[in-house]
C-alpha atoms as one frame of an Amber mdcrd trajectory, in Angstrom:
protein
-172.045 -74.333  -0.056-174.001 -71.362  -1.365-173.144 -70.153  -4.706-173.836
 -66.803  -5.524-173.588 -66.329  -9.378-173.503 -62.305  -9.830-171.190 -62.244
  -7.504-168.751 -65.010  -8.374-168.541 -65.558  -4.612-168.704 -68.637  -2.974
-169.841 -68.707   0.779-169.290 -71.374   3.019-171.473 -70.613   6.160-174.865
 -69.237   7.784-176.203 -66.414   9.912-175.532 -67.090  13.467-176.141 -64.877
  16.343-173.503 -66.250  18.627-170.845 -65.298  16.749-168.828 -61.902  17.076
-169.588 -60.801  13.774-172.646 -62.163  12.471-173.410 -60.783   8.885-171.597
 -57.959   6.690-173.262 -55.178   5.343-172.863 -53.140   2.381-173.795 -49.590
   2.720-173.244 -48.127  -0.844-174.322 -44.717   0.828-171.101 -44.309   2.260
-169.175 -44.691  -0.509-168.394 -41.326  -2.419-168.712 -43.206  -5.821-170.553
 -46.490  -5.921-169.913 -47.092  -9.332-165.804 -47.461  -9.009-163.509 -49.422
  -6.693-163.736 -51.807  -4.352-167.600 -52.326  -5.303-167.007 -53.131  -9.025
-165.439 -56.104  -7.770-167.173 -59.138  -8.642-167.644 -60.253  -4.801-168.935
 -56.855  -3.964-171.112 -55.579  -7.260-174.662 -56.835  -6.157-173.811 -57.893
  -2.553-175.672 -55.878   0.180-175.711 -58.449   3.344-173.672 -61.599   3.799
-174.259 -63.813   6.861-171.150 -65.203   8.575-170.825 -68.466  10.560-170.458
 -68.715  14.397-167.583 -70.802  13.696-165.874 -70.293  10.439-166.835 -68.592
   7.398-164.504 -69.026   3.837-165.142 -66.967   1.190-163.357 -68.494  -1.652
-163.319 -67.410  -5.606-161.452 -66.644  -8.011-158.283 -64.790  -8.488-159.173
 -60.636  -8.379-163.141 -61.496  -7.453-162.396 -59.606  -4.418-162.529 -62.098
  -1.826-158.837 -60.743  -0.097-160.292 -56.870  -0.451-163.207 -57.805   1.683
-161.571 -59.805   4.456-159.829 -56.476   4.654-162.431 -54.411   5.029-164.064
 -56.421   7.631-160.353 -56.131   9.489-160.645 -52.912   9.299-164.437 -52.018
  10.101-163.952 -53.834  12.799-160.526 -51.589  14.252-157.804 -53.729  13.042
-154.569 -52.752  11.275-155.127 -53.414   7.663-151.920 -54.534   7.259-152.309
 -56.889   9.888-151.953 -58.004  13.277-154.314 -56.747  16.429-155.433 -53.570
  17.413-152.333 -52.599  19.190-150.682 -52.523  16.255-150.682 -49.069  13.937
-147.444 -49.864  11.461-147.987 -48.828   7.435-145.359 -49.339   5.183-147.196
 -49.096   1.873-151.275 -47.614   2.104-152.448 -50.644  -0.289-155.797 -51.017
   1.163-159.286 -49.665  -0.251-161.498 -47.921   1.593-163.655 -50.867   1.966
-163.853 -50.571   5.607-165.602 -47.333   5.578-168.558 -49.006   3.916-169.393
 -52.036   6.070-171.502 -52.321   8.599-170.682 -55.491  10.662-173.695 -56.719
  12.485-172.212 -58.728  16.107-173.695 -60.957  18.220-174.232 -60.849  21.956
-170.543 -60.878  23.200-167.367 -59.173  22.061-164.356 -61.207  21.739-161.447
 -61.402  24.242-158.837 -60.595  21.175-159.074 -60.018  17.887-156.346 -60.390
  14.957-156.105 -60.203  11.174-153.533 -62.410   9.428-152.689 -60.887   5.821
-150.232 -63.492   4.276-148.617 -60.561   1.920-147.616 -58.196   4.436-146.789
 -61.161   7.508-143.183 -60.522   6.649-143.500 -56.657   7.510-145.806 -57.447
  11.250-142.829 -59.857  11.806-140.145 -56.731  11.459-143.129 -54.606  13.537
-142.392 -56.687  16.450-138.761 -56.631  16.116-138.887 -53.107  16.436-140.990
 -52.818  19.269-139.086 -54.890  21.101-136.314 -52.845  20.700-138.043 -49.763
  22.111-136.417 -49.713  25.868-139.095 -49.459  28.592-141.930 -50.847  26.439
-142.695 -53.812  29.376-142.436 -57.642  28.425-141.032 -58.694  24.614-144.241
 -59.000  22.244-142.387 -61.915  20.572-143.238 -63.804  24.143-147.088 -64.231
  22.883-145.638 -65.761  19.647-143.988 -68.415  21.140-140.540 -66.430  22.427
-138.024 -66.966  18.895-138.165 -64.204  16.402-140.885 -65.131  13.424-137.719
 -64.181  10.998-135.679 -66.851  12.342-137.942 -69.334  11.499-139.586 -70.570
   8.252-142.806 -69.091   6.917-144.676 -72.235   7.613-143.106 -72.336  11.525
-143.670 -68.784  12.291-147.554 -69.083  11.257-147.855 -72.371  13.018-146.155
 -70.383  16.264-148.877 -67.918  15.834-151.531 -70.449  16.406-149.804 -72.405
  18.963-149.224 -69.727  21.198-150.645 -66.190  19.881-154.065 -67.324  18.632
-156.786 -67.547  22.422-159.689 -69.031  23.377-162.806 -66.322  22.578-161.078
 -64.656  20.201-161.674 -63.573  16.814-159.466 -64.284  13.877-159.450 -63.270
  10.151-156.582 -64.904   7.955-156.420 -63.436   4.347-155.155 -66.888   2.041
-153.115 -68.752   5.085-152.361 -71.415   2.875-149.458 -69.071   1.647-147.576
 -70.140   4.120-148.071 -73.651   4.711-147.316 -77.457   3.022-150.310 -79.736
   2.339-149.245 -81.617   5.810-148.973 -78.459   7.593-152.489 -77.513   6.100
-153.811 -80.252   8.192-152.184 -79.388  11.159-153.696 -76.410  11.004-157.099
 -77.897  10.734-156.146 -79.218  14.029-155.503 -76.531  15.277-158.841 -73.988
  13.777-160.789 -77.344  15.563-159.730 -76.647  18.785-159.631 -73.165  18.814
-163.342 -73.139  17.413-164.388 -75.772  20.414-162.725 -72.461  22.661-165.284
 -70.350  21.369-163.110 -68.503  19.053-164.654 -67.399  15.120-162.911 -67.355
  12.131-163.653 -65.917   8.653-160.955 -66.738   5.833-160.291 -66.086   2.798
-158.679 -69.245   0.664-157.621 -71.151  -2.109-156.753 -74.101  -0.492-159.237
 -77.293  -0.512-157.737 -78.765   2.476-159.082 -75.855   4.342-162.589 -75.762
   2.487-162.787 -79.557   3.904-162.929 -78.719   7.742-165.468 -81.066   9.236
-168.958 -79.265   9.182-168.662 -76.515   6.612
C-alpha cells in the first residue's frame, strides 16, 4: 500500500495498461482557480498523476480528504452521471458535484469497456426513483428494473438492492466505480460482495472504489 503523505491519500494499486482507465491526471490548467475547491483538498493539493490498477484500485483516507470528490470526477471525466448510474442516465435532483471532472485527464488502456457505471451510495436512493420513473414512461421498450434483477430496488432493503445490482446489473468487461459501498452493506454482506468483485474481476471487469471499510481493503492481492 503506497502512502502518500502530502496528500493524506492512501492508494492501493499500480499502473497497468490493460485496464480501461489506467492513471488519472491532474491538469491544474483547466481549472479557472487552482488555488480553491476541489484541489485544496488534501487528496488533490500536490497530486498531478495517479496510476490505477487493472483490477481494482481503493483510494481510502480520511473523512473530507477528498477521496469521494475524486471518484466523482473520474465518473464524470469519463461521461457518467455524477449522481450515478450509466451513461444513459441524465437525472439531477440537487447539482452537488465539483467541477472536478473538467480537470482530469484519464489515461485508458487498449480496449474500452462493454458498460460502464458509477455507484454513489448518497444519491442510490434517488437512481432507484430514476428507474421507477422511466419505467413509467409508456413506449420506452423493456422495464430498466429487468437488468436489476426484475423487483423494484425500493422494495427491497439497501443491502438487497446493491447486492441485486451486482448479481444481475454489474457485466463481464465492464467498468465500475462505487463511491463508499460499504454504506449499504453488513460485515457478512461485505464478504459476499468480495465474492462477487472476484468474479467479476476474473470477467475482465475494473473497479476503482472509494472506502472505509477494511473488509474491502482485504481483497486477495491488493
Amino acid at each position: 500500500m503506497a502512502k502518500k503523505r502530502a496528500s493524506r491519500l492512501n492508494r492501493i494499486g499500480a499502473r497497468d495498461a490493460r485496464g480501461f482507465i489506467t492513471e488519472i491526471r491532474i491538469d491544474r490548467t483547466r481549472a479557472a482557480n487552482p488555488n480553491a475547491f476541489p484541489l485544496t483538498l488534501p487528496a488533490l493539493r500536490s497530486a498531478e498523476r495517479i496510476p490505477v490498477h487493472s483490477e481494482v484500485t481503493f483510494f481510502i483516507g480520511e473523512n473530507g480528504c477528498g477521496k469521494s470528490t475524486l471518484v466523482e470526477g473520474i465518473a464524470g471525466a469519463f461521461g457518467l452521471n455524477p449522481e450515478g448510474g450509466s451513461r444513459n442516465f441524465g437525472f439531477s435532483t440537487r447539482a452537488s458535484h465539483s467541477n472536478l471532472a473538467d480537470i482530469l485527464v484519464l489515461g485508458k488502456g487498449f480496449s474500452r469497456p462493454s458498460d460502464a457505471f458509477f455507484l454513489r451510495a448518497e444519491s442510490y436512493f434517488n437512481l432507484a426513483t430514476e428507474i421507477e420513473r422511466l419505467d413509467k414512461e409508456p413506449g420506452g421498450g423493456p422495464p430498466i428494473i429487468a437488468s436489476y434483477g426484475g423487483v423494484s430496488l425500493h422494495e427491497q432493503s439497501h443491502g438487497e438492492s446493491f447486492l441485486a445490482l451486482l448479481n444481475h446489473r454489474f457485466h463481464s468487461d465492464g467498468l465500475y466505480i462505487l463511491d463508499e459501498p460499504e454504506a449499504a452493506l453488513s460485515p457478512r454482506r461485505l464478504i459476499v460482495m468480495l465474492a462477487h468483485l472476484r468474479r467479476l474481476i476474473a470477467e475482465g471487469c475494473q473497479f476503482i472504489i472509494a472506502t472505509h471499510s477494511p473488509i474491502l481493503m482485504a481483497y486477495p492481492g491488493r
